[in-house]
Amino acid sequence: QVQLVESGGGLVQAGGSLRLSCAASGRTFSRYTMGWFRQAPGKEREFVASTSWSDGNTYYADSVKGRFTISRDNAKNTVNLQMNSLKPEDTAVYYCAADPRSGFRGNEYDYWGQGTQVTVSS
């Protein structure tokens, strides 16, 4: 089993920055697809960003492209999400996710963290 724990959430003013981290324990995820999702109250969970072991590429939702950066450190079993130029509409619970399929591009990941709250004030 893989366990994921997010950290780094908090309150920030519009235009500010936050860095989220996801620490994994258990089986190494060096070959896993790693992703970040978010869910706001009354809204569906949405994809934010992912990174694929198979080709090393990163993928972003249009709403965050150019502002957010996903990165991973396989030796430390850690994935990060650097969030810059934050907007009120970024307010949500952010979830780290992992899937054993190295090139996975879907939303049904096998493993999920508990989430961390990000609140952006206007």
Tab-separated table of N, CA and C in Angstrom:
chain	number	residue	atom	x	y	z
A	1	GLN	N	0.833	-1.183	0.000
A	1	GLN	CA	0.000	0.000	0.000
A	1	GLN	C	0.878	1.247	0.000
A	2	VAL	N	0.335	2.311	-0.570
A	2	VAL	CA	0.996	3.598	-0.606
A	2	VAL	C	0.161	4.582	0.203
A	3	GLN	N	0.806	5.294	1.106
A	3	GLN	CA	0.144	6.337	1.882
A	3	GLN	C	0.707	7.692	1.495
A	4	LEU	N	-0.185	8.667	1.326
A	4	LEU	CA	0.189	10.002	0.893
A	4	LEU	C	-0.254	11.019	1.930
A	5	VAL	N	0.630	11.950	2.269
A	5	VAL	CA	0.335	12.988	3.247
A	5	VAL	C	0.720	14.337	2.662
A	6	GLU	N	-0.274	15.232	2.531
A	6	GLU	CA	-0.039	16.569	2.007
A	6	GLU	C	0.297	17.540	3.134
A	7	SER	N	1.033	18.584	2.790
A	7	SER	CA	1.326	19.657	3.718
A	7	SER	C	1.551	20.939	2.932
A	8	GLY	N	1.504	22.079	3.620
A	8	GLY	CA	1.804	23.355	2.999
A	8	GLY	C	0.612	24.234	2.703
A	9	GLY	N	-0.597	23.742	2.927
A	9	GLY	CA	-1.772	24.554	2.697
A	9	GLY	C	-1.889	25.663	3.721
A	10	GLY	N	-2.768	26.624	3.440
A	10	GLY	CA	-2.967	27.732	4.354
A	10	GLY	C	-3.748	28.851	3.720
A	11	LEU	N	-3.687	30.017	4.352
A	11	LEU	CA	-4.378	31.212	3.881
A	11	LEU	C	-3.372	32.163	3.248
A	12	VAL	N	-3.742	32.723	2.113
A	12	VAL	CA	-2.862	33.640	1.411
A	12	VAL	C	-3.712	34.656	0.648
A	13	GLN	N	-3.187	35.856	0.470
A	13	GLN	CA	-3.885	36.875	-0.306
A	13	GLN	C	-3.695	36.644	-1.795
A	14	ALA	N	-4.644	37.131	-2.577
A	14	ALA	CA	-4.537	37.026	-4.024
A	14	ALA	C	-3.203	37.592	-4.501
A	15	GLY	N	-2.578	36.879	-5.420
A	15	GLY	CA	-1.272	37.266	-5.923
A	15	GLY	C	-0.118	36.626	-5.189
A	16	GLY	N	-0.396	35.989	-4.072
A	16	GLY	CA	0.637	35.353	-3.284
A	16	GLY	C	0.976	33.961	-3.774
A	17	SER	N	1.841	33.281	-3.015
A	17	SER	CA	2.329	31.963	-3.398
A	17	SER	C	2.252	30.984	-2.238
A	18	LEU	N	2.100	29.716	-2.577
A	18	LEU	CA	2.172	28.617	-1.631
A	18	LEU	C	2.868	27.451	-2.301
A	19	ARG	N	3.512	26.629	-1.497
A	19	ARG	CA	4.146	25.419	-2.002
A	19	ARG	C	3.588	24.230	-1.238
A	20	LEU	N	2.895	23.350	-1.941
A	20	LEU	CA	2.354	22.141	-1.356
A	20	LEU	C	3.335	20.993	-1.546
A	21	SER	N	3.414	20.132	-0.542
A	21	SER	CA	4.257	18.956	-0.627
A	21	SER	C	3.433	17.719	-0.327
A	22	CYS	N	3.812	16.620	-0.938
A	22	CYS	CA	3.159	15.335	-0.728
A	22	CYS	C	4.236	14.301	-0.461
A	23	ALA	N	4.214	13.730	0.732
A	23	ALA	CA	5.180	12.712	1.118
A	23	ALA	C	4.533	11.337	1.042
A	24	ALA	N	5.198	10.416	0.374
A	24	ALA	CA	4.688	9.064	0.208
A	24	ALA	C	5.457	8.084	1.077
A	25	SER	N	4.751	7.119	1.631
A	25	SER	CA	5.368	6.045	2.385
A	25	SER	C	4.892	4.714	1.818
A	26	GLY	N	5.646	3.657	2.116
A	26	GLY	CA	5.317	2.357	1.585
A	26	GLY	C	6.095	2.085	0.304
A	27	ARG	N	5.429	1.470	-0.635
A	27	ARG	CA	6.072	1.133	-1.894
A	27	ARG	C	6.575	2.376	-2.605
A	28	THR	N	7.758	2.278	-3.161
A	28	THR	CA	8.306	3.403	-3.902
A	28	THR	C	7.394	3.768	-5.063
A	29	PHE	N	7.269	5.059	-5.329
A	29	PHE	CA	6.428	5.495	-6.441
A	29	PHE	C	7.248	6.049	-7.588
A	30	SER	N	8.490	5.613	-7.689
A	30	SER	CA	9.374	6.147	-8.716
A	30	SER	C	8.808	5.984	-10.121
A	31	ARG	N	8.031	4.944	-10.354
A	31	ARG	CA	7.437	4.709	-11.663
A	31	ARG	C	5.964	5.092	-11.726
A	32	TYR	N	5.440	5.642	-10.645
A	32	TYR	CA	4.023	6.007	-10.597
A	32	TYR	C	3.782	7.343	-11.283
A	33	THR	N	2.583	7.492	-11.824
A	33	THR	CA	2.089	8.804	-12.180
A	33	THR	C	1.643	9.508	-10.906
A	34	MET	N	2.071	10.747	-10.729
A	34	MET	CA	1.708	11.533	-9.559
A	34	MET	C	0.904	12.746	-10.003
A	35	GLY	N	-0.150	13.048	-9.257
A	35	GLY	CA	-1.005	14.157	-9.644
A	35	GLY	C	-1.520	14.957	-8.472
A	36	TRP	N	-2.010	16.142	-8.790
A	36	TRP	CA	-2.693	17.002	-7.841
A	36	TRP	C	-4.092	17.306	-8.371
A	37	PHE	N	-5.069	17.218	-7.484
A	37	PHE	CA	-6.449	17.555	-7.784
A	37	PHE	C	-6.950	18.533	-6.739
A	38	ARG	N	-8.073	19.164	-7.023
A	38	ARG	CA	-8.663	20.056	-6.037
A	38	ARG	C	-10.181	19.995	-6.121
A	39	GLN	N	-10.823	20.332	-5.005
A	39	GLN	CA	-12.275	20.337	-4.948
A	39	GLN	C	-12.749	21.487	-4.073
A	40	ALA	N	-13.555	22.357	-4.649
A	40	ALA	CA	-14.154	23.466	-3.929
A	40	ALA	C	-15.556	23.072	-3.475
A	41	PRO	N	-16.086	23.709	-2.424
A	41	PRO	CA	-17.436	23.382	-1.950
A	41	PRO	C	-18.472	23.509	-3.061
A	42	GLY	N	-19.298	22.484	-3.204
A	42	GLY	CA	-20.337	22.500	-4.216
A	42	GLY	C	-19.854	22.245	-5.626
A	43	LYS	N	-18.581	21.975	-5.796
A	43	LYS	CA	-18.009	21.739	-7.116
A	43	LYS	C	-17.466	20.323	-7.228
A	44	GLU	N	-17.314	19.865	-8.454
A	44	GLU	CA	-16.722	18.563	-8.701
A	44	GLU	C	-15.211	18.635	-8.541
A	45	ARG	N	-14.628	17.514	-8.176
A	45	ARG	CA	-13.182	17.419	-8.124
A	45	ARG	C	-12.613	17.664	-9.518
A	46	GLU	N	-11.551	18.434	-9.598
A	46	GLU	CA	-10.962	18.736	-10.886
A	46	GLU	C	-9.461	18.488	-10.889
A	47	PHE	N	-8.977	18.116	-12.040
A	47	PHE	CA	-7.561	17.897	-12.252
A	47	PHE	C	-6.807	19.216	-12.217
A	48	VAL	N	-5.628	19.208	-11.592
A	48	VAL	CA	-4.785	20.392	-11.525
A	48	VAL	C	-3.486	20.187	-12.303
A	49	ALA	N	-2.742	19.131	-11.960
A	49	ALA	CA	-1.451	18.891	-12.600
A	49	ALA	C	-1.026	17.451	-12.368
A	50	SER	N	-0.154	16.942	-13.230
A	50	SER	CA	0.386	15.603	-13.053
A	50	SER	C	1.768	15.516	-13.682
A	51	THR	N	2.507	14.502	-13.274
A	51	THR	CA	3.814	14.221	-13.856
A	51	THR	C	3.922	12.727	-14.092
A	52	SER	N	4.414	12.354	-15.269
A	52	SER	CA	4.462	10.962	-15.701
A	52	SER	C	5.890	10.446	-15.703
A	53	TRP	N	6.096	9.270	-15.114
A	53	TRP	CA	7.412	8.641	-15.132
A	53	TRP	C	7.784	8.188	-16.539
A	54	SER	N	6.816	7.710	-17.302
A	54	SER	CA	7.088	7.088	-18.588
A	54	SER	C	7.823	8.013	-19.548
A	55	ASP	N	7.485	9.286	-19.546
A	55	ASP	CA	8.127	10.224	-20.456
A	55	ASP	C	8.680	11.460	-19.758
A	56	GLY	N	8.444	11.578	-18.444
A	56	GLY	CA	8.931	12.711	-17.692
A	56	GLY	C	8.188	14.008	-17.941
A	57	ASN	N	7.108	13.951	-18.694
A	57	ASN	CA	6.354	15.159	-19.008
A	57	ASN	C	5.453	15.581	-17.854
A	58	THR	N	5.103	16.843	-17.863
A	58	THR	CA	4.153	17.392	-16.912
A	58	THR	C	2.936	17.910	-17.653
A	59	TYR	N	1.796	17.891	-16.966
A	59	TYR	CA	0.538	18.294	-17.571
A	59	TYR	C	-0.210	19.189	-16.596
A	60	TYR	N	-0.899	20.196	-17.136
A	60	TYR	CA	-1.578	21.174	-16.310
A	60	TYR	C	-2.956	21.488	-16.857
A	61	ALA	N	-3.873	21.743	-15.936
A	61	ALA	CA	-5.158	22.291	-16.336
A	61	ALA	C	-4.947	23.695	-16.889
A	62	ASP	N	-5.774	24.070	-17.855
A	62	ASP	CA	-5.640	25.394	-18.454
A	62	ASP	C	-5.749	26.507	-17.413
A	63	SER	N	-6.538	26.279	-16.380
A	63	SER	CA	-6.774	27.304	-15.379
A	63	SER	C	-5.545	27.628	-14.536
A	64	VAL	N	-4.560	26.723	-14.504
A	64	VAL	CA	-3.374	26.944	-13.676
A	64	VAL	C	-2.093	27.016	-14.484
A	65	LYS	N	-2.160	26.750	-15.766
A	65	LYS	CA	-0.967	26.741	-16.602
A	65	LYS	C	-0.276	28.100	-16.562
A	66	GLY	N	1.035	28.067	-16.352
A	66	GLY	CA	1.809	29.290	-16.254
A	66	GLY	C	1.918	29.834	-14.846
A	67	ARG	N	1.102	29.316	-13.924
A	67	ARG	CA	1.126	29.772	-12.540
A	67	ARG	C	1.589	28.679	-11.575
A	68	PHE	N	1.233	27.430	-11.871
A	68	PHE	CA	1.572	26.302	-11.001
A	68	PHE	C	2.660	25.458	-11.653
A	69	THR	N	3.503	24.842	-10.824
A	69	THR	CA	4.541	23.947	-11.303
A	69	THR	C	4.580	22.692	-10.442
A	70	ILE	N	4.480	21.530	-11.076
A	70	ILE	CA	4.580	20.265	-10.361
A	70	ILE	C	5.993	19.715	-10.534
A	71	SER	N	6.516	19.112	-9.480
A	71	SER	CA	7.838	18.498	-9.537
A	71	SER	C	7.861	17.284	-8.621
A	72	ARG	N	8.829	16.400	-8.839
A	72	ARG	CA	8.928	15.202	-8.009
A	72	ARG	C	10.383	14.880	-7.718
A	73	ASP	N	10.592	14.266	-6.563
A	73	ASP	CA	11.898	13.788	-6.158
A	73	ASP	C	11.720	12.315	-5.825
A	74	ASN	N	12.056	11.448	-6.771
A	74	ASN	CA	11.825	10.022	-6.589
A	74	ASN	C	12.645	9.434	-5.439
A	75	ALA	N	13.845	9.950	-5.220
A	75	ALA	CA	14.684	9.450	-4.139
A	75	ALA	C	14.050	9.696	-2.778
A	76	LYS	N	13.294	10.776	-2.655
A	76	LYS	CA	12.647	11.124	-1.397
A	76	LYS	C	11.170	10.764	-1.372
A	77	ASN	N	10.670	10.185	-2.460
A	77	ASN	CA	9.246	9.860	-2.562
A	77	ASN	C	8.380	11.071	-2.246
A	78	THR	N	8.698	12.168	-2.898
A	78	THR	CA	8.011	13.425	-2.649
A	78	THR	C	7.588	14.070	-3.964
A	79	VAL	N	6.410	14.649	-3.975
A	79	VAL	CA	5.948	15.439	-5.105
A	79	VAL	C	5.492	16.788	-4.567
A	80	ASN	N	5.774	17.851	-5.314
A	80	ASN	CA	5.479	19.206	-4.867
A	80	ASN	C	4.621	19.935	-5.887
A	81	LEU	N	3.925	20.938	-5.411
A	81	LEU	CA	3.152	21.821	-6.276
A	81	LEU	C	3.438	23.253	-5.853
A	82	GLN	N	4.199	23.958	-6.668
A	82	GLN	CA	4.470	25.367	-6.435
A	82	GLN	C	3.357	26.180	-7.071
A	83	MET	N	2.669	26.991	-6.275
A	83	MET	CA	1.529	27.765	-6.737
A	83	MET	C	1.855	29.250	-6.609
A	84	ASN	N	1.918	29.934	-7.737
A	84	ASN	CA	2.196	31.359	-7.777
A	84	ASN	C	0.998	32.115	-8.337
A	85	SER	N	0.981	33.412	-8.105
A	85	SER	CA	-0.088	34.279	-8.610
A	85	SER	C	-1.461	33.715	-8.286
A	86	LEU	N	-1.646	33.354	-7.042
A	86	LEU	CA	-2.883	32.705	-6.627
A	86	LEU	C	-4.086	33.641	-6.760
A	87	LYS	N	-5.212	33.042	-7.121
A	87	LYS	CA	-6.468	33.752	-7.310
A	87	LYS	C	-7.520	33.200	-6.359
A	88	PRO	N	-8.544	33.985	-6.020
A	88	PRO	CA	-9.607	33.473	-5.151
A	88	PRO	C	-10.231	32.184	-5.670
A	89	GLU	N	-10.335	32.027	-6.974
A	89	GLU	CA	-10.923	30.824	-7.534
A	89	GLU	C	-10.046	29.591	-7.363
A	90	ASP	N	-8.818	29.760	-6.868
A	90	ASP	CA	-7.965	28.627	-6.537
A	90	ASP	C	-8.310	28.027	-5.178
A	91	THR	N	-9.173	28.679	-4.420
A	91	THR	CA	-9.558	28.187	-3.106
A	91	THR	C	-10.218	26.822	-3.224
A	92	ALA	N	-9.682	25.841	-2.505
A	92	ALA	CA	-10.183	24.475	-2.576
A	92	ALA	C	-9.387	23.604	-1.623
A	93	VAL	N	-9.851	22.378	-1.448
A	93	VAL	CA	-9.051	21.345	-0.807
A	93	VAL	C	-8.220	20.688	-1.897
A	94	TYR	N	-6.927	20.623	-1.690
A	94	TYR	CA	-6.017	20.055	-2.672
A	94	TYR	C	-5.598	18.664	-2.252
A	95	TYR	N	-5.673	17.730	-3.191
A	95	TYR	CA	-5.363	16.329	-2.934
A	95	TYR	C	-4.190	15.865	-3.781
A	96	CYS	N	-3.298	15.144	-3.149
A	96	CYS	CA	-2.235	14.445	-3.846
A	96	CYS	C	-2.727	13.058	-4.221
A	97	ALA	N	-2.334	12.570	-5.389
A	97	ALA	CA	-2.770	11.260	-5.851
A	97	ALA	C	-1.636	10.531	-6.555
A	98	ALA	N	-1.694	9.203	-6.512
A	98	ALA	CA	-0.685	8.364	-7.148
A	98	ALA	C	-1.359	7.198	-7.851
A	99	ASP	N	-0.808	6.821	-8.993
A	99	ASP	CA	-1.322	5.675	-9.739
A	99	ASP	C	-0.162	4.860	-10.274
A	100	PRO	N	-0.230	3.524	-10.167
A	100	PRO	CA	0.891	2.690	-10.609
A	100	PRO	C	1.105	2.689	-12.112
A	101	ARG	N	0.139	3.127	-12.884
A	101	ARG	CA	0.304	3.196	-14.327
A	101	ARG	C	1.199	4.385	-14.663
A	102	SER	N	2.352	4.087	-15.245
A	102	SER	CA	3.396	5.094	-15.391
A	102	SER	C	3.018	6.238	-16.318
A	103	GLY	N	2.113	5.980	-17.247
A	103	GLY	CA	1.688	7.021	-18.168
A	103	GLY	C	0.218	7.374	-18.040
A	104	PHE	N	-0.331	7.209	-16.850
A	104	PHE	CA	-1.751	7.410	-16.633
A	104	PHE	C	-2.164	8.853	-16.872
A	105	ARG	N	-3.254	9.031	-17.601
A	105	ARG	CA	-3.755	10.370	-17.918
A	105	ARG	C	-5.204	10.559	-17.485
A	106	GLY	N	-5.777	9.596	-16.775
A	106	GLY	CA	-7.149	9.690	-16.325
A	106	GLY	C	-7.277	10.335	-14.951
A	107	ASN	N	-8.466	10.230	-14.369
A	107	ASN	CA	-8.759	10.821	-13.066
A	107	ASN	C	-8.949	9.796	-11.952
A	108	GLU	N	-8.995	8.523	-12.288
A	108	GLU	CA	-9.268	7.477	-11.301
A	108	GLU	C	-7.970	6.892	-10.762
A	109	TYR	N	-7.257	7.687	-10.003
A	109	TYR	CA	-6.012	7.247	-9.390
A	109	TYR	C	-6.274	6.232	-8.290
A	110	ASP	N	-5.299	5.365	-8.039
A	110	ASP	CA	-5.453	4.313	-7.040
A	110	ASP	C	-5.303	4.811	-5.607
A	111	TYR	N	-4.450	5.796	-5.385
A	111	TYR	CA	-4.133	6.245	-4.036
A	111	TYR	C	-4.331	7.744	-3.900
A	112	TRP	N	-4.857	8.148	-2.740
A	112	TRP	CA	-5.170	9.550	-2.479
A	112	TRP	C	-4.755	9.955	-1.075
A	113	GLY	N	-4.300	11.194	-0.928
A	113	GLY	CA	-4.065	11.759	0.384
A	113	GLY	C	-5.351	12.282	0.984
A	114	GLN	N	-5.262	12.797	2.208
A	114	GLN	CA	-6.431	13.304	2.917
A	114	GLN	C	-6.807	14.723	2.504
A	115	GLY	N	-5.913	15.427	1.870
A	115	GLY	CA	-6.186	16.766	1.397
A	115	GLY	C	-5.660	17.843	2.327
A	116	THR	N	-5.391	19.008	1.760
A	116	THR	CA	-4.968	20.167	2.524
A	116	THR	C	-5.696	21.399	1.992
A	117	GLN	N	-6.183	22.237	2.899
A	117	GLN	CA	-6.996	23.387	2.527
A	117	GLN	C	-6.122	24.539	2.052
A	118	VAL	N	-6.491	25.104	0.915
A	118	VAL	CA	-5.873	26.319	0.400
A	118	VAL	C	-6.968	27.372	0.271
A	119	THR	N	-6.779	28.510	0.928
A	119	THR	CA	-7.747	29.590	0.880
A	119	THR	C	-7.054	30.858	0.393
A	120	VAL	N	-7.591	31.452	-0.666
A	120	VAL	CA	-7.036	32.664	-1.250
A	120	VAL	C	-8.053	33.779	-1.077
A	121	SER	N	-7.676	34.819	-0.375
A	121	SER	CA	-8.566	35.944	-0.125
A	121	SER	C	-8.385	37.009	-1.192
A	122	SER	N	-9.454	37.766	-1.437
A	122	SER	CA	-9.423	38.837	-2.421
A	122	SER	C	-9.149	40.183	-1.789
